[in-house]
CSV table of C-alpha atoms in Angstrom, one decimal:
chain,number,residue,atom,x,y,z
A,1,MET,CA,103.4,79.6,111.7
A,2,ASN,CA,104.9,82.0,108.8
A,3,SER,CA,104.3,81.2,105.4
A,4,PRO,CA,107.6,80.2,103.4
A,5,MET,CA,109.1,82.8,101.1
A,6,ILE,CA,107.7,82.7,97.5
A,7,ARG,CA,110.8,82.4,94.8
A,8,PRO,CA,108.8,83.5,91.6
A,9,VAL,CA,110.6,80.9,88.8
A,10,VAL,CA,110.3,82.5,85.3
A,11,LEU,CA,111.0,80.1,82.4
A,12,CYS,CA,112.3,82.1,79.5
A,13,GLY,CA,113.3,79.5,77.0
A,14,GLY,CA,110.4,80.0,74.7
A,15,SER,CA,110.7,80.4,70.8
A,16,GLY,CA,107.3,82.0,69.9
A,17,THR,CA,107.7,81.1,66.1
A,18,ARG,CA,103.9,81.8,65.5
A,19,LEU,CA,104.6,85.5,65.9
A,20,TRP,CA,107.2,85.8,63.3
A,21,PRO,CA,108.4,87.8,61.8
A,22,LEU,CA,108.5,90.0,65.0
A,23,SER,CA,109.4,86.9,67.0
A,24,ARG,CA,112.7,85.4,66.0
A,25,THR,CA,115.1,83.0,67.0
A,26,HIS,CA,117.7,85.4,69.1
A,27,TYR,CA,114.9,87.6,69.8
A,28,PRO,CA,111.5,85.6,70.8
A,29,LYS,CA,108.2,86.6,71.9
A,30,GLN,CA,108.7,86.9,75.6
A,31,PHE,CA,111.0,90.0,74.9
A,32,LEU,CA,108.7,91.9,72.7
A,33,ARG,CA,106.2,94.8,73.6
A,34,LEU,CA,103.1,93.5,72.4
A,35,VAL,CA,100.3,94.7,74.7
A,36,ASP,CA,102.0,97.8,76.5
A,37,ASP,CA,105.0,99.9,76.9
A,38,PHE,CA,106.7,96.7,78.8
A,39,SER,CA,107.9,93.2,77.3
A,40,LEU,CA,105.9,90.1,78.1
A,41,LEU,CA,108.8,88.8,80.5
A,42,GLN,CA,108.6,92.2,82.3
A,43,ASN,CA,105.1,92.2,83.0
A,44,THR,CA,105.5,88.5,84.1
A,45,LEU,CA,107.1,90.2,87.1
A,46,ARG,CA,105.5,93.4,87.3
A,47,ARG,CA,101.8,91.6,88.0
A,48,LEU,CA,103.6,90.1,91.2
A,49,ASP,CA,103.9,93.8,92.9
A,50,GLY,CA,101.7,93.5,96.0
A,51,LEU,CA,102.1,89.7,96.9
A,52,ALA,CA,103.4,89.2,100.3
A,53,GLY,CA,106.6,87.4,100.8
A,54,LEU,CA,108.0,87.6,97.8
A,55,GLY,CA,111.8,86.4,97.4
A,56,ARG,CA,114.5,87.4,94.6
A,57,ALA,CA,113.2,85.7,91.3
A,58,ILE,CA,114.9,82.8,89.4
A,59,ALA,CA,115.1,83.0,85.6
A,60,VAL,CA,115.8,79.9,83.6
A,61,ALA,CA,117.0,81.2,80.3
A,62,ASN,CA,118.6,80.2,77.0
A,63,GLU,CA,122.2,81.1,77.1
A,64,ASN,CA,121.9,83.1,73.6
A,65,HIS,CA,119.2,85.5,75.7
A,66,ARG,CA,121.3,86.1,78.5
A,67,PHE,CA,121.8,89.5,78.1
A,68,LEU,CA,118.5,90.3,76.9
A,69,VAL,CA,116.8,88.9,80.2
A,70,ALA,CA,119.5,90.7,82.4
A,71,GLU,CA,119.0,94.2,80.6
A,72,GLN,CA,114.9,94.0,80.8
A,73,LEU,CA,114.9,93.1,84.4
A,74,LEU,CA,117.3,96.0,85.1
A,75,GLU,CA,115.1,98.1,82.8
A,76,ILE,CA,112.3,97.6,85.6
A,77,GLY,CA,114.5,97.7,88.5
A,78,LEU,CA,114.7,94.0,89.2
A,79,GLN,CA,117.7,91.8,90.2
A,80,ALA,CA,117.3,87.7,89.8
A,81,ASP,CA,119.5,84.7,89.7
A,82,ILE,CA,119.8,84.1,86.1
A,83,LEU,CA,120.3,80.3,85.5
A,84,LEU,CA,121.6,79.3,81.9
A,85,GLU,CA,120.3,76.2,80.3
A,86,PRO,CA,123.0,74.7,77.9
A,87,ALA,CA,120.5,72.6,76.3
A,88,ALA,CA,116.6,72.9,75.8
A,89,ARG,CA,115.3,70.2,77.9
A,90,ASN,CA,111.5,71.3,78.6
A,91,THR,CA,110.0,72.3,82.1
A,92,ALA,CA,110.8,69.8,84.3
A,93,PRO,CA,114.5,70.1,84.3
A,94,ALA,CA,114.3,73.7,84.2
A,95,VAL,CA,112.3,73.9,87.4
A,96,ALA,CA,114.5,71.4,89.0
A,97,ALA,CA,117.6,73.6,88.5
A,98,ALA,CA,115.5,76.7,89.9
A,99,ALA,CA,114.5,74.3,93.1
A,100,LEU,CA,117.9,73.3,93.8
A,101,GLN,CA,119.0,76.8,93.6
A,102,ALA,CA,116.4,78.0,96.0
A,103,LEU,CA,117.2,75.5,98.3
A,104,GLY,CA,120.9,76.0,98.3
A,105,GLU,CA,120.2,79.8,98.8
A,106,GLU,CA,118.2,79.2,101.9
A,107,GLY,CA,120.3,76.7,103.5
A,108,GLU,CA,118.5,75.2,106.7
A,109,LYS,CA,115.5,77.7,106.3
A,110,ALA,CA,112.1,76.7,105.6
A,111,ALA,CA,112.1,75.5,102.0
A,112,PRO,CA,110.6,78.3,99.9
A,113,LEU,CA,107.6,77.9,97.8
A,114,LEU,CA,108.4,78.3,94.1
A,115,LEU,CA,105.8,80.0,91.9
A,116,VAL,CA,106.4,78.6,88.2
A,117,LEU,CA,105.6,81.3,85.5
A,118,PRO,CA,106.2,81.4,81.7
A,119,SER,CA,107.4,84.3,80.7
A,120,ASP,CA,105.4,85.2,77.5
A,121,HIS,CA,102.0,85.1,78.8
A,122,VAL,CA,99.2,87.8,79.1
A,123,ILE,CA,97.0,88.5,82.0
A,124,ALA,CA,94.7,91.0,82.2
A,125,ASP,CA,93.0,91.1,85.7
A,126,VAL,CA,95.9,91.1,87.8
A,127,ALA,CA,94.1,91.4,91.2
A,128,ALA,CA,92.1,88.2,90.4
A,129,PHE,CA,95.6,86.4,89.4
A,130,GLN,CA,97.2,87.5,93.0
A,131,ASP,CA,94.1,86.2,94.6
A,132,ALA,CA,94.5,82.7,92.9
A,133,VAL,CA,98.0,82.8,93.9
A,134,ARG,CA,97.0,83.4,97.7
A,135,GLY,CA,94.4,80.5,97.4
A,136,ALA,CA,97.0,78.4,96.3
A,137,ILE,CA,99.5,79.1,99.1
A,138,PRO,CA,98.0,76.8,101.8
A,139,HIS,CA,97.8,73.7,99.3
A,140,ALA,CA,101.3,74.3,98.6
A,141,ASN,CA,102.4,74.8,102.1
A,142,ALA,CA,100.6,71.4,102.8
A,143,GLY,CA,102.9,69.7,100.3
A,144,ALA,CA,100.4,69.8,97.3
A,145,LEU,CA,101.7,70.4,94.1
A,146,VAL,CA,99.3,72.9,92.4
A,147,THR,CA,98.6,74.5,89.1
A,148,PHE,CA,96.1,77.2,88.0
A,149,GLY,CA,93.4,76.2,85.6
A,150,VAL,CA,91.8,78.8,83.5
A,151,LEU,CA,88.3,78.9,83.3
A,152,ALA,CA,87.3,77.9,79.3
A,153,ASP,CA,84.9,80.4,77.8
A,154,ARG,CA,85.0,79.1,74.2
A,155,PRO,CA,85.7,75.4,72.7
A,156,GLU,CA,89.6,76.0,72.1
A,157,THR,CA,91.8,73.5,70.0
A,158,GLY,CA,95.3,75.3,70.7
A,159,TYR,CA,95.6,74.6,74.3
A,160,GLY,CA,96.0,71.8,76.9
A,161,TYR,CA,93.2,71.0,79.1
A,162,ILE,CA,92.9,70.1,83.0
A,163,ARG,CA,90.2,67.6,84.2
A,164,ARG,CA,89.1,68.7,87.6
A,165,GLY,CA,88.3,66.3,90.4
A,166,ASP,CA,86.7,66.7,93.6
A,167,PRO,CA,86.3,69.9,95.5
A,168,VAL,CA,89.0,70.9,97.7
A,169,SER,CA,89.1,74.6,99.9
A,170,GLY,CA,89.3,77.2,96.9
A,171,GLY,CA,89.7,74.6,94.2
A,172,TYR,CA,89.8,70.8,93.1
A,173,ALA,CA,91.9,67.9,93.2
A,174,LEU,CA,93.3,67.5,89.9
A,175,ALA,CA,92.4,64.5,87.7
A,176,ARG,CA,94.2,64.5,84.6
A,177,PHE,CA,96.2,66.5,82.0
A,178,VAL,CA,94.7,66.1,78.4
A,179,GLU,CA,96.4,67.0,75.1
A,180,LYS,CA,95.2,69.5,72.8
A,181,PRO,CA,91.8,68.6,71.7
A,182,ASP,CA,90.0,68.5,68.3
A,183,PRO,CA,87.0,70.9,67.9
A,184,GLU,CA,84.1,68.3,68.6
A,185,THR,CA,86.3,67.4,71.7
A,186,ALA,CA,86.7,70.9,73.0
A,187,GLN,CA,83.2,71.6,72.6
A,188,ALA,CA,82.5,68.6,74.8
A,189,TYR,CA,85.0,69.8,77.5
A,190,LEU,CA,83.4,72.9,77.5
A,191,ASP,CA,79.6,71.7,77.9
A,192,SER,CA,81.0,69.6,80.8
A,193,GLY,CA,82.0,72.2,83.1
A,194,ASP,CA,84.5,69.8,84.4
A,195,TYR,CA,87.8,70.9,81.9
A,196,PHE,CA,90.2,74.1,82.2
A,197,TRP,CA,92.6,75.7,80.3
A,198,ASN,CA,96.3,74.4,81.1
A,199,SER,CA,98.0,77.6,82.0
A,200,GLY,CA,101.4,76.0,82.5
A,201,MET,CA,101.6,78.1,85.8
A,202,PHE,CA,102.3,76.1,89.2
A,203,LEU,CA,103.3,76.8,92.9
A,204,PHE,CA,104.9,74.2,95.2
A,205,ARG,CA,107.4,73.9,97.7
A,206,ALA,CA,110.9,73.3,96.3
A,207,ASP,CA,111.6,70.5,98.4
A,208,THR,CA,108.0,69.0,97.3
A,209,TYR,CA,109.0,69.2,93.8
A,210,LEU,CA,112.4,67.4,94.3
A,211,GLU,CA,110.9,64.8,96.0
A,212,ALA,CA,108.4,63.8,93.5
A,213,LEU,CA,111.0,63.8,90.9
A,214,ASP,CA,113.1,61.5,92.9
A,215,ARG,CA,109.8,59.4,92.8
A,216,PHE,CA,108.5,59.8,89.3
A,217,ALA,CA,111.6,60.9,87.2
A,218,PRO,CA,114.8,60.2,89.2
A,219,ALA,CA,116.9,60.8,86.3
A,220,ILE,CA,115.8,64.1,86.0
A,221,ARG,CA,116.9,64.9,89.5
A,222,ASN,CA,120.1,63.4,89.2
A,223,CYS,CA,121.3,64.8,85.7
A,224,VAL,CA,120.5,68.4,86.8
A,225,ALA,CA,121.7,68.1,90.4
A,226,THR,CA,125.2,66.9,88.8
A,227,SER,CA,124.9,69.6,86.3
A,228,MET,CA,124.0,72.3,89.3
A,229,ALA,CA,127.1,71.0,91.5
A,230,SER,CA,129.5,71.7,88.3
A,231,ALA,CA,128.0,75.0,87.4
A,232,ARG,CA,130.3,78.2,87.1
A,233,ARG,CA,129.6,81.6,87.6
A,234,ASP,CA,129.7,83.6,84.7
A,235,LEU,CA,129.3,87.7,85.5
A,236,ASP,CA,125.9,87.6,86.3
A,237,PHE,CA,124.9,84.3,85.1
A,238,LEU,CA,125.0,80.9,86.5
A,239,ARG,CA,126.2,78.4,83.6
A,240,LEU,CA,124.7,74.7,84.2
A,241,ASP,CA,127.3,72.0,83.2
A,242,PRO,CA,126.3,71.2,79.4
A,243,VAL,CA,127.3,67.5,79.7
A,244,ALA,CA,125.3,66.8,82.9
A,245,PHE,CA,122.4,68.7,81.6
A,246,ALA,CA,122.2,67.4,78.3
A,247,ALA,CA,122.0,63.9,79.8
A,248,SER,CA,118.5,64.8,81.4
A,249,PRO,CA,115.3,63.6,79.9
A,250,SER,CA,113.5,66.4,77.9
A,251,ILE,CA,110.0,66.3,79.4
A,252,SER,CA,107.6,68.8,80.9
A,253,ILE,CA,106.3,69.3,84.2
A,254,ASP,CA,103.0,67.8,83.4
A,255,TYR,CA,104.3,64.8,82.0
A,256,ALA,CA,107.1,64.2,84.4
A,257,VAL,CA,105.4,65.1,87.6
A,258,MET,CA,101.5,66.1,87.5
A,259,GLU,CA,100.0,63.5,85.6
A,260,LYS,CA,101.3,60.6,88.1
A,261,THR,CA,101.1,62.4,91.5
A,262,GLU,CA,98.1,62.0,93.9
A,263,ARG,CA,98.9,65.3,95.4
A,264,GLY,CA,97.8,67.6,92.4
A,265,VAL,CA,95.4,70.4,93.3
A,266,VAL,CA,94.0,72.8,90.5
A,267,ILE,CA,92.7,76.4,91.5
A,268,PRO,CA,90.7,77.8,89.1
A,269,LEU,CA,91.8,81.1,87.5
A,270,SER,CA,89.5,83.9,85.9
A,271,ALA,CA,92.0,86.6,85.0
A,272,GLY,CA,92.2,87.6,81.2
A,273,TRP,CA,94.9,84.9,80.7
A,274,ASN,CA,96.2,84.6,77.1
A,275,ASP,CA,99.3,82.9,76.0
A,276,ILE,CA,99.4,84.9,72.8
A,277,GLY,CA,100.1,81.4,70.8
A,278,ALA,CA,99.7,83.2,67.6
A,279,TRP,CA,98.9,86.5,65.7
A,280,ASP,CA,95.1,86.2,66.0
A,281,ALA,CA,95.5,86.0,69.8
A,282,LEU,CA,96.0,89.9,69.8
A,283,SER,CA,92.0,90.3,68.7
A,284,THR,CA,90.8,88.7,71.9
A,285,ILE,CA,92.8,90.3,74.5
A,286,GLY,CA,91.1,94.2,74.0
A,287,GLN,CA,93.6,95.4,71.3
A,288,THR,CA,91.1,96.0,68.8
A,289,GLY,CA,90.2,99.3,67.6
A,290,ALA,CA,87.8,100.7,64.9
A,291,ASN,CA,86.2,98.2,62.7
A,292,SER,CA,87.8,95.2,64.9
A,293,ASN,CA,91.4,95.7,63.5
A,294,THR,CA,94.3,95.6,65.7
A,295,GLN,CA,96.8,98.2,64.6
A,296,ARG,CA,100.4,99.2,65.8
A,297,GLY,CA,102.8,101.3,64.1
A,298,ASP,CA,102.4,103.5,60.9
A,299,VAL,CA,99.0,102.1,59.6
A,300,HIS,CA,96.6,103.5,57.3
A,301,SER,CA,93.2,101.1,56.5
A,302,VAL,CA,90.4,102.3,54.4
A,303,ASP,CA,87.1,99.8,54.3
A,304,THR,CA,89.3,97.1,56.4
A,305,ARG,CA,88.1,94.7,59.1
A,306,ASP,CA,88.7,92.2,61.8
A,307,CYS,CA,92.6,92.5,60.7
A,308,VAL,CA,96.1,92.5,62.5
A,309,LEU,CA,98.2,95.3,61.1
A,310,ILE,CA,101.5,95.9,62.2
A,311,SER,CA,104.3,97.8,61.0
A,312,GLU,CA,107.8,98.6,62.1
A,313,GLY,CA,108.8,101.6,60.6
A,314,ARG,CA,107.6,101.5,56.7
A,315,LEU,CA,103.9,102.6,56.0
A,316,LEU,CA,101.4,99.9,55.9
A,317,ALA,CA,98.4,100.5,54.0
A,318,THR,CA,95.2,98.4,53.2
A,319,VAL,CA,92.2,98.7,51.3
A,320,GLY,CA,89.3,96.5,51.2
A,321,VAL,CA,90.3,93.7,53.0
A,322,ARG,CA,88.9,91.2,55.8
A,323,ASP,CA,90.4,88.8,58.2
A,324,LEU,CA,94.0,89.0,57.3
A,325,ILE,CA,97.1,89.2,59.3
A,326,VAL,CA,99.7,91.9,58.0
A,327,ILE,CA,103.0,92.1,59.9
A,328,ALA,CA,105.7,94.4,58.2
A,329,THR,CA,109.0,94.8,59.4
A,330,PRO,CA,112.2,96.3,57.6
A,331,ASP,CA,113.4,92.7,56.6
A,332,ALA,CA,110.0,90.8,56.0
A,333,VAL,CA,106.3,90.9,55.7
A,334,LEU,CA,103.8,88.1,56.7
A,335,VAL,CA,100.5,88.2,55.1
A,336,ALA,CA,98.2,85.6,56.1
A,337,ASP,CA,94.6,84.2,56.7
A,338,LYS,CA,93.4,85.3,60.3
A,339,SER,CA,92.2,81.5,60.4
A,340,LYS,CA,95.6,80.1,59.3
A,341,ALA,CA,97.6,81.8,62.6
A,342,GLN,CA,98.6,78.6,63.7
A,343,GLU,CA,100.3,77.8,60.4
A,344,VAL,CA,103.1,80.4,60.8
A,345,LYS,CA,105.1,78.1,62.7
A,346,ALA,CA,105.0,75.8,59.4
A,347,LEU,CA,106.3,78.6,57.3
A,348,VAL,CA,109.0,79.6,60.1
A,349,GLU,CA,110.2,75.8,59.7
A,350,GLU,CA,110.5,76.2,55.7
A,351,LEU,CA,112.0,79.2,56.0
A,352,LYS,CA,114.5,77.4,58.5
A,353,CYS,CA,115.2,74.7,56.1
A,354,ALA,CA,115.9,77.0,53.5
A,355,THR,CA,118.7,78.9,56.0
A,356,ARG,CA,116.8,82.0,55.8
A,357,CYS,CA,118.3,84.5,58.0
A,358,GLU,CA,115.3,86.3,58.7
A,359,THR,CA,114.0,83.4,61.3
A,360,GLU,CA,117.2,84.1,63.4
A,361,PHE,CA,117.7,88.0,64.0
A,362,ARG,CA,115.6,91.1,63.7
A,363,HIS,CA,116.8,93.8,61.9
A,364,ILE,CA,117.9,95.2,65.3
A,365,VAL,CA,120.1,93.1,67.0
A,366,HIS,CA,121.0,93.3,70.8
A,367,ARG,CA,124.3,92.8,72.1
A,368,PRO,CA,125.4,93.3,75.9
A,369,TRP,CA,127.1,96.6,74.7
A,370,GLY,CA,124.0,97.9,73.0
A,371,SER,CA,122.9,97.0,69.5
A,372,TYR,CA,123.3,97.1,65.6
A,373,GLU,CA,120.9,97.5,62.8
A,374,GLY,CA,121.4,96.6,59.3
A,375,LEU,CA,120.5,99.4,56.9
A,376,ALA,CA,121.9,98.2,53.4
A,377,ASN,CA,123.7,95.5,51.8
A,378,GLY,CA,125.0,94.2,48.5
A,379,PRO,CA,127.6,92.3,46.8
A,380,ARG,CA,130.8,93.2,49.0
A,381,TYR,CA,129.4,95.6,51.3
A,382,GLN,CA,127.5,96.3,54.1
A,383,VAL,CA,126.2,99.4,55.9
A,384,LYS,CA,125.0,99.0,60.0
A,385,ARG,CA,124.1,101.8,62.6
A,386,ILE,CA,125.9,101.0,65.7
A,387,LEU,CA,124.8,102.0,69.2
A,388,VAL,CA,127.1,101.7,72.1
A,389,LYS,CA,125.9,102.1,75.6
A,390,PRO,CA,127.7,104.2,77.9
A,391,GLY,CA,130.8,102.7,79.7
A,392,ALA,CA,130.5,99.8,77.5
A,393,SER,CA,133.0,98.3,74.6
A,394,LEU,CA,132.8,95.7,72.1
A,395,SER,CA,135.7,93.0,71.8
A,396,LEU,CA,139.2,93.5,71.1
A,397,GLN,CA,138.7,91.7,67.6
A,398,LYS,CA,140.0,91.3,64.0
A,399,HIS,CA,138.4,90.2,60.8
A,400,HIS,CA,140.0,88.0,58.0
A,401,HIS,CA,137.7,88.9,55.1
A,402,ARG,CA,136.3,92.5,55.7
A,403,ALA,CA,137.3,96.2,56.4
A,404,GLU,CA,135.5,98.6,58.1
A,405,HIS,CA,135.0,102.6,58.1
A,406,TRP,CA,133.5,104.0,60.9
A,407,VAL,CA,131.5,107.5,61.2
A,408,VAL,CA,130.6,108.8,64.6
A,409,VAL,CA,127.1,110.4,64.3
A,410,LYS,CA,126.6,111.0,68.0
A,411,GLY,CA,128.9,110.8,71.0
A,412,THR,CA,132.5,110.0,71.5
A,413,ALA,CA,134.3,106.9,70.3
A,414,LEU,CA,137.5,105.8,71.7
A,415,ILE,CA,139.1,103.3,69.4
A,416,ALA,CA,141.8,101.1,69.7
A,417,ARG,CA,143.5,100.3,66.1
A,418,GLY,CA,146.9,98.5,66.0
A,419,ASN,CA,149.0,100.1,68.1
A,420,GLU,CA,147.1,103.5,67.9
A,421,SER,CA,144.5,105.1,70.3
A,422,LEU,CA,142.0,107.4,68.7
A,423,LEU,CA,139.2,109.7,70.2
A,424,LEU,CA,136.8,110.7,67.8
A,425,SER,CA,133.7,113.1,68.0
A,426,GLU,CA,130.9,113.8,66.0
A,427,ASN,CA,131.1,113.7,62.3
A,428,GLN,CA,134.6,112.4,62.4
A,429,SER,CA,135.6,108.9,60.9
A,430,THR,CA,138.4,106.4,60.8
A,431,TYR,CA,139.3,103.3,58.8
A,432,ILE,CA,140.0,99.8,59.8
A,433,PRO,CA,142.1,97.9,57.2
A,434,LEU,CA,141.4,93.9,57.0
A,435,GLY,CA,143.2,91.9,59.7
A,436,VAL,CA,144.0,95.0,62.0
A,437,VAL,CA,143.2,94.4,65.7
A,438,HIS,CA,140.7,96.9,67.0
A,439,ARG,CA,138.0,97.9,69.5
A,440,LEU,CA,135.3,100.4,70.0
A,441,GLU,CA,134.5,102.0,73.1
A,442,ASN,CA,131.9,104.6,74.6
A,443,PRO,CA,134.0,106.7,77.1
A,444,GLY,CA,131.1,109.0,77.6
A,445,LYS,CA,127.8,109.6,79.4
A,446,ILE,CA,125.2,109.3,76.3
A,447,ASP,CA,125.0,106.6,73.9
A,448,LEU,CA,127.4,106.6,71.0
A,449,GLU,CA,126.1,106.2,67.5
A,450,ILE,CA,128.2,105.5,64.7
A,451,VAL,CA,127.9,104.3,60.9
A,452,GLU,CA,129.7,101.5,60.3
A,453,VAL,CA,130.6,100.5,56.4
A,454,GLN,CA,132.1,97.1,55.8
A,455,SER,CA,133.5,95.6,52.5
A,456,GLY,CA,135.0,92.7,51.6
A,457,SER,CA,135.1,89.2,50.2
A,458,TYR,CA,132.7,87.8,53.3
A,459,LEU,CA,130.8,89.7,55.7
A,460,GLY,CA,129.2,87.2,57.9
A,461,GLU,CA,128.9,87.9,61.7
A,462,ASP,CA,131.1,84.7,62.1
A,463,ASP,CA,134.0,86.6,60.4
A,464,ILE,CA,135.0,87.7,64.2
A,465,VAL,CA,138.4,86.5,66.0
A,466,ARG,CA,137.8,87.7,69.5
A,467,LEU,CA,141.3,88.3,71.2
A,468,GLU,CA,139.6,90.0,74.6
A,469,ASP,CA,136.0,90.3,75.8
A,470,SER,CA,134.3,92.0,78.7
A,471,TYR,CA,131.2,89.7,78.4
A,472,GLY,CA,133.0,86.2,78.1
A,473,ARG,CA,131.8,85.3,74.6
C-alpha cells in the first residue's frame, strides 16, 4: 500500500519580538534572511526537497503578512494554499484549518499526512531532518500523533521539553510535555537523558488530528469548521470567517491534543535545530567568525569578542567590548548585554506601550505592488523612496491632509491625476495637490523608482482613501 501524500503545513504567524529591531510586527523574523540568502520561511520549505510524496504546501498566515508570504514563496518557485487567520488563536486552530483544507482537496482519496512546521526555525543538517521525517511516516500512517524531540546538549531554560516513554520503532512513546524549566530543573532533565527539547514540529494524518480534536477539544473543531465553511477566496488567499474563527479557544497543539492523547510518539531529532529565539542564538549555529563575533553588514571591530554585531546600511564600529548585542538599523539601534537577550521582548512591550512606530514597520515597508522606504521627515514634510514592480499599480486614492510631489528616478511611470493621464520617464516630475484622486502605475519591464515628497498637516499612512484597489485592501 502506498503511503499517503505529505502536505507540508507551514505556520507563519510568529512575531519574533526578541529579534527586534530587525523583526517588526509587520515584518517578523520568519521573513528575515538571518543565516544565508534565503529567509527562514523559504528555508523551511527548501529543506523538504528530496522527500518523496510531497504535495502542495499549506501556509497559515496573518492577514497582514499575506503578500510577504506569497512573494517569498514565488521567489523560490513554490505555490501554496495560503489560509489567512483573522485572529491569532495559537497552533491548534491553525492546524485544524489546514487539516480541513487538505481533506477537502483530497476528496475520497486517502487522508494526507500533515507535516506541521514552524516557519522561523533553523535546521543545519537537512539529511538528518529528512531521515527523522521518514522514520515518523509509518507511525503517522498507523494513526499515531508524532512529534519530533530535539536531542538536548545543554541545560536550556528557553525551550519546553518532552519526556520520553517506552521505546517504539525508531522512537519512543510520548510520556508528557513540560514547560520551560528553571536552570536546576533543566540540568536534571539533561542528566536523566529522558527529555528532549520540544521542536514544535508534528506529523500525523489529517483525519487523525481532527478526530483527536473531536475527542479532546471539540469547540476548536466546530469553530474552525464553521469558519472554513464560510471562508471566501480573495486573489490567491483563502480568508477564514472572522466571527467563527475568533470564537475558537486559543490553545496550542501541545495542550489541546498531545498532552491528552495515548497515541503520541516522539521521534528523536539531532539535526542542528535552533528556533532563533533571541539574538544570542546566532552564536550557537555556526555564525561566528574572528574572536567569536557574529558580524553582518558594514561592521568594523577592534579588540571585540563574543559579540553579535549587525548593521543595515550604516557603519557599525566597536572597540574593546565583550559579550554585547549591537543591532543597527536606519531607524533604531539596540545595545544589550548578551546574557539579557531574552529580555528584548520586555523592551519591545515598553516601546509598544509608548506607541513607538519602530515596533511596527521596518524602514523598508513591503506592499503587494513593491515597497517604500522613509528617507527623511520633519514638521509637515516627509520624503520616501517608492519602488513599484513591473505591471503593478498602487490603489486609486486621495488624501485629505497632504499633497505629494513625485520625481521619477528610474523606469517609466503612468500616472492618473484627476482627469489627466501622464506618462513620465527618468528625471521628470509631477505634483499631486491635496484632495486630488490619483494612481501610480508601472507599465514598463523594469522596476519603477520614484522619490516622493509629502507636505501637509498630517502625514500618517491612514490618510489614504482608497477608491479602487487591485489587491482587495
